[in-house]
mmCIF file of C-alpha atoms in Angstrom:
data_model
loop_
_atom_site.group_PDB
_atom_site.id
_atom_site.type_symbol
_atom_site.label_atom_id
_atom_site.label_comp_id
_atom_site.label_asym_id
_atom_site.label_seq_id
_atom_site.Cartn_x
_atom_site.Cartn_y
_atom_site.Cartn_z
ATOM 1 C CA MET A 177 34.358 -16.328 -30.491
ATOM 2 C CA GLY A 178 31.663 -17.863 -33.318
ATOM 3 C CA ILE A 179 27.704 -17.216 -32.245
ATOM 4 C CA CYS A 180 28.038 -21.464 -32.413
ATOM 5 C CA CYS A 181 30.236 -21.234 -29.775
ATOM 6 C CA PHE A 182 27.556 -19.187 -26.664
ATOM 7 C CA PRO A 183 25.181 -21.808 -25.446
ATOM 8 C CA ILE A 184 21.819 -21.929 -25.063
ATOM 9 C CA PRO A 185 20.800 -19.828 -22.632
ATOM 10 C CA PHE A 186 22.789 -16.206 -24.500
ATOM 11 C CA PHE A 187 19.800 -17.438 -27.693
ATOM 12 C CA ILE A 188 16.945 -16.915 -25.229
ATOM 13 C CA THR A 189 18.042 -13.633 -23.869
ATOM 14 C CA PHE A 190 18.549 -12.851 -27.498
ATOM 15 C CA ILE A 191 14.958 -14.716 -28.511
ATOM 16 C CA SER A 192 11.562 -11.592 -30.213
ATOM 17 C CA LEU A 193 9.864 -10.905 -26.916
ATOM 18 C CA ASN A 194 6.933 -11.183 -28.939
ATOM 19 C CA LYS A 195 7.628 -14.208 -30.413
ATOM 20 C CA PHE A 196 8.622 -15.824 -26.720
ATOM 21 C CA VAL A 197 5.520 -15.039 -24.831
ATOM 22 C CA LYS A 198 3.170 -16.451 -28.035
ATOM 23 C CA MET A 199 5.375 -19.463 -27.777
ATOM 24 C CA SER A 200 5.597 -18.973 -23.615
ATOM 25 C CA GLU A 201 2.063 -18.694 -23.392
ATOM 26 C CA SER A 202 1.222 -21.763 -26.200
ATOM 27 C CA ILE A 203 3.374 -23.992 -24.681
ATOM 28 C CA ALA A 204 2.549 -26.818 -21.712
ATOM 29 C CA MET A 205 5.711 -26.934 -20.088
ATOM 30 C CA ASP A 206 6.110 -30.854 -18.996
ATOM 31 C CA VAL A 207 8.013 -30.145 -16.497
ATOM 32 C CA THR A 208 6.790 -28.761 -12.984
ATOM 33 C CA PRO A 209 8.428 -27.681 -10.095
ATOM 34 C CA THR A 210 8.364 -29.407 -7.208
ATOM 35 C CA SER A 211 9.978 -27.271 -4.734
ATOM 36 C CA THR A 212 10.282 -24.021 -3.852
ATOM 37 C CA PHE A 213 12.108 -21.607 -6.285
ATOM 38 C CA ASP A 214 15.005 -19.605 -3.639
ATOM 39 C CA LEU A 215 16.448 -17.049 -5.969
ATOM 40 C CA ASP A 216 17.231 -13.610 -4.879
ATOM 41 C CA LEU A 217 14.276 -12.645 -8.094
ATOM 42 C CA SER A 218 16.082 -8.315 -8.014
ATOM 43 C CA ALA A 219 19.247 -9.527 -7.302
ATOM 44 C CA TYR A 220 19.175 -12.216 -10.615
ATOM 45 C CA SER A 221 17.362 -9.973 -12.317
ATOM 46 C CA SER A 222 20.679 -6.889 -11.897
ATOM 47 C CA ASN A 223 22.513 -9.152 -14.200
ATOM 48 C CA TYR A 224 20.287 -8.232 -17.416
ATOM 49 C CA GLU A 225 19.104 -5.106 -18.567
ATOM 50 C CA GLY A 226 16.504 -4.450 -22.140
ATOM 51 C CA ASN A 227 15.624 -7.969 -23.493
ATOM 52 C CA ALA A 228 17.652 -10.497 -21.373
ATOM 53 C CA LEU A 229 16.076 -9.135 -18.564
ATOM 54 C CA TYR A 230 12.408 -9.041 -20.199
ATOM 55 C CA ALA A 231 13.194 -12.792 -21.207
ATOM 56 C CA ARG A 232 14.651 -14.167 -18.079
ATOM 57 C CA LEU A 233 11.790 -12.135 -16.288
ATOM 58 C CA LEU A 234 8.893 -13.711 -18.786
ATOM 59 C CA LEU A 235 10.763 -16.710 -18.392
ATOM 60 C CA ILE A 236 10.913 -16.924 -14.345
ATOM 61 C CA ALA A 237 6.874 -15.116 -14.133
ATOM 62 C CA ASN A 238 5.661 -18.413 -16.181
ATOM 63 C CA ARG A 239 7.749 -21.672 -15.355
ATOM 64 C CA PHE A 240 7.185 -20.894 -11.742
ATOM 65 C CA PRO A 241 3.445 -20.176 -9.988
ATOM 66 C CA ASP A 242 4.641 -19.331 -7.050
ATOM 67 C CA ARG A 243 7.052 -16.357 -8.496
ATOM 68 C CA SER A 244 4.786 -15.006 -10.869
ATOM 69 C CA ALA A 245 4.065 -12.299 -9.032
ATOM 70 C CA GLU A 246 6.514 -11.009 -8.401
ATOM 71 C CA ALA A 247 8.452 -11.281 -11.841
ATOM 72 C CA TYR A 248 5.755 -9.083 -13.444
ATOM 73 C CA ASP A 249 6.056 -6.612 -11.089
ATOM 74 C CA MET A 250 9.437 -6.125 -12.160
ATOM 75 C CA LEU A 251 8.546 -6.986 -15.242
ATOM 76 C CA SER A 252 5.926 -3.992 -15.234
ATOM 77 C CA ILE A 253 8.777 -2.035 -13.736
ATOM 78 C CA ALA A 254 11.615 -2.524 -16.353
ATOM 79 C CA LEU A 255 9.552 -2.094 -18.992
ATOM 80 C CA LYS A 256 7.838 1.386 -18.660
ATOM 81 C CA GLY A 257 11.757 2.358 -17.652
ATOM 82 C CA GLY A 258 11.553 1.950 -21.818
ATOM 83 C CA CYS A 259 9.947 2.370 -24.376
ATOM 84 C CA ASN A 260 9.046 -0.167 -25.971
ATOM 85 C CA SER A 261 4.818 -0.263 -26.202
ATOM 86 C CA VAL A 262 4.026 -3.478 -28.300
ATOM 87 C CA LEU A 263 6.185 -6.010 -25.624
ATOM 88 C CA TYR A 264 3.863 -4.183 -22.382
ATOM 89 C CA SER A 265 0.617 -4.304 -23.880
ATOM 90 C CA THR A 266 1.160 -8.208 -25.432
ATOM 91 C CA VAL A 267 2.359 -8.397 -21.414
ATOM 92 C CA PHE A 268 0.029 -7.209 -19.376
ATOM 93 C CA ALA A 269 -3.067 -6.421 -21.909
ATOM 94 C CA ASN A 270 -5.222 -8.890 -19.817
ATOM 95 C CA ARG A 271 -2.967 -8.337 -16.286
ATOM 96 C CA PRO A 272 -4.628 -6.210 -13.752
ATOM 97 C CA GLY A 273 -1.964 -3.543 -12.957
ATOM 98 C CA PHE A 274 -2.470 -2.405 -17.086
ATOM 99 C CA ASP A 275 -1.378 1.313 -18.024
ATOM 100 C CA PRO A 276 -3.264 1.722 -21.379
ATOM 101 C CA ILE A 277 -2.080 5.582 -19.745
ATOM 102 C CA TRP A 278 1.210 5.247 -20.111
ATOM 103 C CA VAL A 279 1.123 3.324 -23.624
ATOM 104 C CA ASP A 280 -0.432 5.741 -25.218
ATOM 105 C CA GLU A 281 1.582 8.399 -24.079
ATOM 106 C CA THR A 282 4.641 5.626 -25.429
ATOM 107 C CA GLU A 283 3.354 5.666 -28.094
ATOM 108 C CA ARG A 284 2.934 9.170 -28.316
ATOM 109 C CA THR A 285 7.087 9.823 -27.641
ATOM 110 C CA ASN A 286 7.986 7.200 -29.842
ATOM 111 C CA HIS A 287 6.493 9.065 -32.326
ATOM 112 C CA LEU A 288 7.932 12.174 -31.745
ATOM 113 C CA ARG A 289 11.135 10.497 -31.831
ATOM 114 C CA LEU A 290 10.986 9.073 -34.869
ATOM 115 C CA GLU A 291 9.198 11.998 -36.335
ATOM 116 C CA ARG A 292 13.009 14.030 -34.662
ATOM 117 C CA LEU A 293 14.781 11.408 -37.222
ATOM 118 C CA GLU A 294 13.682 10.983 -40.038
ATOM 119 C CA ALA A 295 14.279 14.437 -40.388
ATOM 120 C CA ASP A 296 17.037 14.010 -39.693
ATOM 121 C CA PHE A 297 17.610 11.481 -42.320
ATOM 122 C CA SER A 298 15.919 14.213 -44.737
ATOM 123 C CA THR A 299 18.796 16.383 -43.713
ATOM 124 C CA ALA A 300 21.500 14.097 -44.012
ATOM 125 C CA LYS A 301 19.150 12.165 -47.319
ATOM 126 C CA ALA A 302 19.739 16.254 -48.958
ATOM 127 C CA SER A 303 23.531 16.953 -47.753
ATOM 128 C CA LEU A 304 25.111 13.865 -49.571
ATOM 129 C CA VAL A 305 27.243 13.136 -47.014
ATOM 130 C CA LYS A 306 28.072 8.832 -46.686
ATOM 131 C CA GLU A 307 28.655 10.111 -42.681
ATOM 132 C CA SER A 308 25.815 11.557 -42.085
ATOM 133 C CA LEU A 309 23.356 9.004 -43.930
ATOM 134 C CA ARG A 310 25.359 5.782 -42.323
ATOM 135 C CA ALA A 311 24.463 7.848 -38.500
ATOM 136 C CA ALA A 312 20.587 8.647 -39.049
ATOM 137 C CA TYR A 313 20.194 4.975 -40.777
ATOM 138 C CA SER A 314 21.476 3.271 -37.466
ATOM 139 C CA ALA A 315 20.249 6.250 -35.715
ATOM 140 C CA LEU A 316 16.633 4.659 -36.858
ATOM 141 C CA GLY A 317 17.776 1.298 -36.411
ATOM 142 C CA HIS A 318 19.288 1.627 -32.924
ATOM 143 C CA HIS A 319 15.083 3.355 -32.468
ATOM 144 C CA HIS A 320 12.545 0.641 -34.343
ATOM 145 C CA SER A 321 14.805 -1.896 -32.138
ATOM 146 C CA ASN A 322 14.436 -0.532 -29.257
ATOM 147 C CA VAL A 323 10.696 0.185 -29.406
ATOM 148 C CA GLY A 324 10.014 -3.811 -30.711
ATOM 149 C CA ASN A 325 9.724 -2.604 -34.543
ATOM 150 C CA LEU A 326 12.807 -5.250 -35.428
ATOM 151 C CA GLN A 327 11.385 -5.893 -39.419
ATOM 152 C CA GLU A 328 12.473 -1.680 -39.667
ATOM 153 C CA ALA A 329 15.671 -1.848 -37.717
ATOM 154 C CA LEU A 330 16.859 -4.993 -39.589
ATOM 155 C CA ARG A 331 15.875 -2.595 -43.254
ATOM 156 C CA ALA A 332 17.686 0.389 -41.227
ATOM 157 C CA PHE A 333 21.131 -1.510 -40.131
ATOM 158 C CA THR A 334 20.648 -2.907 -43.860
ATOM 159 C CA ARG A 335 20.828 0.202 -45.694
ATOM 160 C CA SER A 336 23.349 1.903 -43.326
ATOM 161 C CA ARG A 337 25.787 -1.514 -44.503
ATOM 162 C CA ASP A 338 25.535 1.141 -48.289
ATOM 163 C CA TYR A 339 27.535 4.084 -45.903
ATOM 164 C CA MET A 340 30.737 2.475 -43.895
ATOM 165 C CA SER A 341 33.241 3.919 -45.179
ATOM 166 C CA MET A 342 35.363 2.024 -41.945
ATOM 167 C CA PRO A 343 36.403 -0.797 -41.027
ATOM 168 C CA ARG A 344 35.093 -0.627 -37.059
ATOM 169 C CA HIS A 345 31.387 0.914 -38.919
ATOM 170 C CA THR A 346 30.792 -2.310 -41.166
ATOM 171 C CA GLU A 347 31.773 -3.803 -37.516
ATOM 172 C CA GLY A 348 29.112 -2.024 -35.960
ATOM 173 C CA ALA A 349 26.796 -2.913 -38.728
ATOM 174 C CA SER A 350 26.857 -6.352 -38.874
ATOM 175 C CA VAL A 351 26.995 -7.054 -34.963
ATOM 176 C CA HIS A 352 23.677 -5.233 -34.357
ATOM 177 C CA LEU A 353 22.466 -6.501 -37.625
ATOM 178 C CA GLY A 354 23.272 -10.738 -36.176
ATOM 179 C CA VAL A 355 21.312 -9.290 -33.330
ATOM 180 C CA GLU A 356 18.647 -8.266 -34.778
ATOM 181 C CA TYR A 357 18.708 -11.508 -36.801
ATOM 182 C CA VAL A 358 18.729 -13.946 -34.416
ATOM 183 C CA MET A 359 15.934 -11.914 -32.154
ATOM 184 C CA GLU A 360 13.522 -12.023 -35.817
ATOM 185 C CA PHE A 361 14.757 -15.942 -36.178
ATOM 186 C CA GLU A 362 16.003 -15.435 -39.270
ATOM 187 C CA TYR A 363 18.898 -17.372 -39.220
ATOM 188 C CA THR A 364 19.165 -17.149 -43.304
ATOM 189 C CA HIS A 365 21.407 -14.267 -43.378
#
């Protein structure tokens, strides 16, 4: 199924969340809800995970003031369960309950994980085994994607294509690249 066959909500789930935060804060919503928003937010959010969950909860928090506190609480819990400290800082820096200790610990953990992945990459590069290089680039791409560094994720996934030997590897890398490009609003590639 081609990407143009997906309905609009698909694109909301894969946009760059940092850009989404800035857009949703800067755009004045012309439509204000006139009735209460009857939705079990925990049941609704259980249908999503990762970036899709973050985007949905941000949309609800910014669009519906009566559900804003609950959506921000759920978003805080979801972000603290992951490793994207940049998005957490962007959303919660000026809100009560901001946890700078968690941000520091997460950034330290992310840095240590990146150093380990770069050491694995150096080992793979020294061995000159195609499969090891592909796996190392792919692992780096996943790490950068998880921590919100989408440009580095794009770079790693693009470089991993040079070391593909099987069609399923090419398909997987193409899907990852497509998702990263959509998240960055890069539709020209």
